[in-house]
Every structure is written in structure tokens, then in C-alpha cells.
């Protein structure tokens, strides 16, 4: 019997035990809006996946989720010791540790979004072949776990600002919005990578190297003013730089940022998330068919 195609008449949607529709991988609704509906109608499953991501990562660990804070804190400490005490650092208006912490926070969001989503289809491929779940729900679970990590890290950055006398301006309330748009942007990239990684697993190693190099093209531990052309132009053209500048403005500079920068950042985030979700859903369906 031939497999149903997109033009084949779809069977009536059968209600599940909780009243919602059952996901039929043979007759999937396509499109980003359909993907969002699947996530919205399976919020309980998404929350379970977030819990699973967190517990499996820190299983048998004495500190548990506190490790989400240990890594960025140690990174800030090491980089502070190296750059403030060995290399000259320009006057930044705030203690260098605060400047570093905000940069590490943004870079961590980028790294986790791309790596976690980029490897998620590989990690769940065997599950998708046995249980025909919408792949978008798996992506939402990974993004939820990353959001928990970023929330804890943001609290740590704000605590550092208070400890060093910088304080927390009212604009810090906008920091989660910046991080969410950054997470949307990097997760979209990760979902695009995930579809390629199913066929070419080596691409994940290349992406890891690219992210490492990208960290040096982002003003994480140095101010843009310290650069000359063409290096300055390259760093300013890096999309992560725009997100980081917005984040620093909200966290400790007390500045909302220009409307143009917000428009660009939100547009990039939404566009990449839409493209990544569509690609991820197609790759997830291919994984189901292969299974």
C-alpha cells in the first residue's frame, strides 16, 4: 500500500484520552504554525522532557543543577585572572568581572542553543523510530532545559553586580527578553544543523570548532573600542555582538538600547527559529520513516 502523500485526503482526527488529537506521523500537518500547535497542545510532555534533560545531565551529581553555575563562574574567574592581571584592560565603566560575566552569559546561550539542538535529533533518533512523537516537542524540551540554565546563570550575574557594587538597574527586567531572542536565534541554527547531522554526523565537530572561534569574534572579554579595522568591522558584523551589547545595556548600563537594534535582534531570532523549526520537523519525519 503506498504511503500517504501531502495531497492524500487525511483521515478524521481521533481524540486522545485527554481530548486532544493524536499525532499521526503518516498524516502530519506541515508548517511552522502546525509545529507550534503541536508544542502548545503537549505542554505536559514538554515539561517532562525538560525535567528529563536536567535530571539525566546531573544524575548522580552531588551538586546537581548547581553545576550550571559552576562552569560559567570558573570561566569568569580564569579569564579575569588572565586578562585583568596579565593583559591591559581598557576602562569599561564597571569592574572587569562584571563585563566578563555578561559576555560569558551570552556566549553560553549561543553555545548551548546550537550544540544542544544540533545534536538532539541524533540523541533521540532511536526514540523517534519507535515512538512517533513530533520532533518539535523534543526541540522544545531542549530549549526549556537551556532556559533553566540561563535563568540560574542570570541570577548569578546579577548577584555578582550587587556584590561588586554595580547594582541592578530597572532595565535588567528586559534581560530575559534579550536572552530569549538570542536563544531563538541560536536554537534555530541548531535545528538547521540537526537535520544535516542526521546524514553527516561529522558536521557537529565542525560546528563545535566554529562556535569556539566565534567566541573570539564576540566582545566577550575585550571591548570593541580596543580594535582597529578590519577587526573591528568583523566583530561588529557578528550577530552575537548585537545581542551582547543589548544584554549589557539592560544588565548594568541602565540602557534599553536602540529600537533599530531590538528590531534587528528580534527579526533575526524569529526568522532563524522559523527556518530551524521547519527544517527540524522535516528531519524528524525522515527519522520516523527511516525507523
XYZ file of C-alpha atoms in Angstrom:
291
model
C 0.000 0.000 0.000
C 1.563 3.337 -0.999
C 2.465 5.733 1.765
C 0.050 8.704 2.018
C 1.248 11.897 0.429
C 0.573 15.525 1.285
C -2.322 15.560 -1.249
C -3.965 12.399 0.057
C -7.206 13.036 1.913
C -6.484 12.919 5.599
C -8.488 10.699 7.949
C -10.561 12.305 10.708
C -8.557 13.326 13.745
C -9.080 10.819 16.521
C -9.374 12.331 20.002
C -6.944 11.124 22.639
C -7.813 10.291 26.243
C -7.335 13.914 27.298
C -9.470 15.235 24.458
C -6.613 16.386 22.221
C -5.754 14.980 18.788
C -3.451 12.014 18.359
C -0.297 12.736 16.365
C -0.319 10.613 13.193
C 3.124 10.548 11.569
C 1.562 9.250 8.350
C -0.577 12.375 8.004
C 1.419 15.176 9.642
C 0.313 18.761 9.397
C 3.182 20.704 7.915
C 4.227 24.275 8.521
C 5.561 26.302 11.403
C 2.090 27.105 12.775
C 1.277 23.402 12.883
C 4.546 22.791 14.738
C 3.688 25.482 17.277
C 0.235 23.962 17.780
C 1.788 20.561 18.459
C 4.050 22.081 21.104
C 1.198 24.101 22.627
C -1.056 21.032 22.926
C 1.686 18.929 24.505
C 2.979 21.262 27.206
C 2.892 18.495 29.817
C 5.117 16.310 27.661
C 7.453 19.244 27.045
C 7.784 19.827 30.796
C 8.569 16.150 31.303
C 11.284 16.353 28.646
C 12.755 19.439 30.330
C 12.857 17.531 33.616
C 14.407 14.542 31.859
C 17.096 16.711 30.245
C 18.040 18.254 33.573
C 17.983 15.056 35.627
C 19.894 12.966 33.081
C 22.613 15.622 32.779
C 23.192 15.848 36.529
C 22.384 12.302 37.553
C 24.496 11.061 40.487
C 25.997 14.518 40.839
C 26.419 15.909 44.341
C 25.789 19.499 43.234
C 23.051 18.703 40.726
C 21.846 21.663 38.669
C 24.271 23.924 40.568
C 26.847 22.746 38.004
C 25.050 25.068 35.592
C 26.582 27.884 37.656
C 29.974 26.340 38.374
C 31.171 26.273 34.755
C 30.477 29.957 33.898
C 31.758 31.097 37.319
C 35.044 29.257 36.854
C 35.315 30.575 33.299
C 34.850 34.148 34.519
C 37.407 33.594 37.293
C 40.084 32.202 34.983
C 39.578 34.847 32.302
C 39.562 37.606 34.943
C 42.871 36.378 36.355
C 44.432 36.210 32.891
C 43.166 39.353 31.211
C 42.958 41.807 34.104
C 46.249 40.865 35.725
C 48.331 39.938 32.676
C 46.947 41.995 29.791
C 45.932 45.652 29.948
C 42.180 46.152 30.037
C 40.500 49.381 28.930
C 38.315 51.381 31.276
C 34.926 49.705 30.928
C 32.950 51.727 33.455
C 32.317 48.586 35.541
C 34.571 46.006 37.215
C 36.086 43.716 34.620
C 34.498 40.668 36.279
C 31.033 42.118 35.602
C 31.939 42.822 31.975
C 33.234 39.256 31.590
C 30.238 37.661 33.298
C 27.740 39.242 30.904
C 29.850 38.132 27.938
C 30.098 34.559 29.228
C 26.325 34.529 29.793
C 25.614 35.465 26.162
C 28.249 33.081 24.804
C 26.863 30.238 26.930
C 23.390 30.851 25.494
C 24.817 30.657 21.977
C 26.852 27.526 22.640
C 24.078 25.617 24.378
C 21.451 26.590 21.845
C 23.475 25.441 18.851
C 25.087 22.333 20.351
C 22.074 21.005 22.275
C 19.608 21.450 19.403
C 22.163 20.414 16.782
C 22.687 17.033 18.445
C 19.110 16.473 19.637
C 17.869 14.509 16.623
C 20.852 12.193 16.845
C 20.227 11.707 20.568
C 16.534 10.949 20.057
C 16.718 9.145 16.710
C 16.104 5.689 18.205
C 13.173 7.046 20.234
C 11.621 8.700 17.169
C 11.864 5.421 15.254
C 9.934 3.576 17.991
C 7.507 6.220 19.250
C 6.233 8.581 16.581
C 6.469 11.821 18.512
C 6.548 15.220 16.834
C 10.203 16.210 16.684
C 9.282 19.795 17.589
C 8.348 18.642 21.107
C 11.857 17.279 21.582
C 13.298 20.623 20.473
C 11.015 22.476 22.889
C 12.204 20.237 25.716
C 15.848 21.000 24.953
C 15.147 24.735 24.729
C 13.299 24.608 28.041
C 16.278 22.992 29.766
C 18.603 25.642 28.319
C 16.243 28.360 29.559
C 16.501 26.952 33.102
C 20.312 27.070 32.900
C 20.274 30.632 31.593
C 17.888 31.723 34.345
C 20.249 30.417 37.019
C 23.263 31.979 35.295
C 21.471 35.341 35.030
C 20.759 35.309 38.754
C 24.458 34.638 39.378
C 25.478 37.580 37.147
C 23.089 39.929 38.933
C 24.379 38.711 42.303
C 27.932 39.478 41.151
C 26.876 43.001 40.160
C 25.419 43.585 43.620
C 28.487 42.104 45.301
C 30.852 44.395 43.372
C 28.761 47.496 43.949
C 27.441 47.916 40.407
C 23.847 47.358 41.404
C 20.909 46.187 39.314
C 19.087 48.831 37.234
C 15.415 48.576 36.373
C 16.338 47.769 32.763
C 17.584 44.364 33.970
C 13.946 43.281 33.699
C 14.485 43.271 29.914
C 17.482 40.909 30.099
C 15.284 37.763 29.840
C 13.784 39.159 26.617
C 17.270 39.603 25.148
C 18.271 36.098 26.190
C 15.071 34.627 24.734
C 15.679 36.258 21.355
C 19.289 35.074 21.468
C 18.138 31.553 22.369
C 15.641 31.634 19.484
C 18.410 32.682 17.083
C 20.944 30.065 18.193
C 18.354 27.287 18.612
C 17.182 27.942 15.056
C 20.760 27.489 13.873
C 21.000 24.341 15.985
C 17.841 22.883 14.441
C 19.179 23.565 10.951
C 22.383 21.773 11.933
C 20.394 18.857 13.378
C 18.884 17.950 10.019
C 22.332 17.907 8.399
C 23.870 15.975 11.309
C 21.476 13.070 10.766
C 23.172 12.431 7.409
C 26.636 13.847 8.148
C 27.432 13.350 11.864
C 30.858 14.962 11.450
C 29.183 18.330 10.973
C 28.726 18.549 14.763
C 32.503 18.539 15.250
C 32.872 21.315 12.682
C 30.135 23.322 14.368
C 31.867 22.913 17.730
C 35.066 24.356 16.270
C 33.134 27.191 14.612
C 31.475 28.136 17.911
C 34.846 28.135 19.664
C 36.247 30.507 17.050
C 33.091 32.621 17.135
C 33.761 33.298 20.806
C 36.907 35.206 19.820
C 34.911 37.268 17.316
C 32.492 38.381 20.029
C 33.471 41.119 22.531
C 33.238 38.688 25.430
C 36.478 39.617 27.179
C 37.562 42.717 25.235
C 35.830 45.988 24.297
C 35.196 46.757 20.650
C 36.902 50.123 21.129
C 40.212 48.303 21.596
C 40.104 47.014 17.999
C 41.194 48.617 14.755
C 39.793 47.995 11.287
C 39.201 45.484 9.775
C 38.988 43.506 13.035
C 36.505 45.953 14.499
C 34.259 45.716 11.451
C 34.267 41.897 11.623
C 33.341 41.855 15.319
C 30.565 44.410 14.812
C 29.178 42.344 11.914
C 28.927 39.285 14.184
C 25.212 38.850 15.081
C 26.137 37.780 18.604
C 27.718 41.191 19.190
C 24.342 42.910 18.809
C 22.720 40.583 21.325
C 25.601 41.021 23.765
C 25.520 44.811 23.540
C 21.780 44.776 24.232
C 22.292 42.414 27.164
C 24.998 44.565 28.743
C 22.877 47.669 28.318
C 19.997 46.021 30.166
C 22.017 44.247 32.863
C 24.191 47.040 34.212
C 24.320 50.102 31.942
C 20.700 51.043 32.560
C 20.070 51.439 28.836
C 17.256 49.859 26.854
C 19.114 50.008 23.552
C 18.093 51.495 20.243
C 14.877 50.493 18.527
C 16.860 49.526 15.433
C 18.996 47.074 17.392
C 15.939 45.498 19.001
C 14.218 45.171 15.631
C 17.267 43.508 14.085
C 17.770 41.151 17.049
C 14.119 40.098 17.251
C 13.857 39.693 13.474
C 16.983 37.526 13.368
C 15.753 35.423 16.268
C 12.255 34.837 14.904
C 13.431 34.240 11.332
C 16.068 31.711 12.352
C 13.649 29.958 14.723
C 11.009 29.665 11.982
C 13.527 28.314 9.451
C 15.041 25.951 12.005
C 11.665 24.632 13.169
C 10.577 23.838 9.601
C 13.869 22.041 8.894
C 13.777 20.201 12.214
C 10.218 18.977 11.642
C 11.123 17.618 8.174
C 14.222 15.889 9.541
C 12.162 14.410 12.371
C 9.674 12.958 9.891
C 12.567 11.441 7.922
C 13.802 9.806 11.122
C 10.341 8.301 11.679
C 10.200 6.956 8.121
C 13.712 5.508 8.423
C 12.677 3.750 11.614
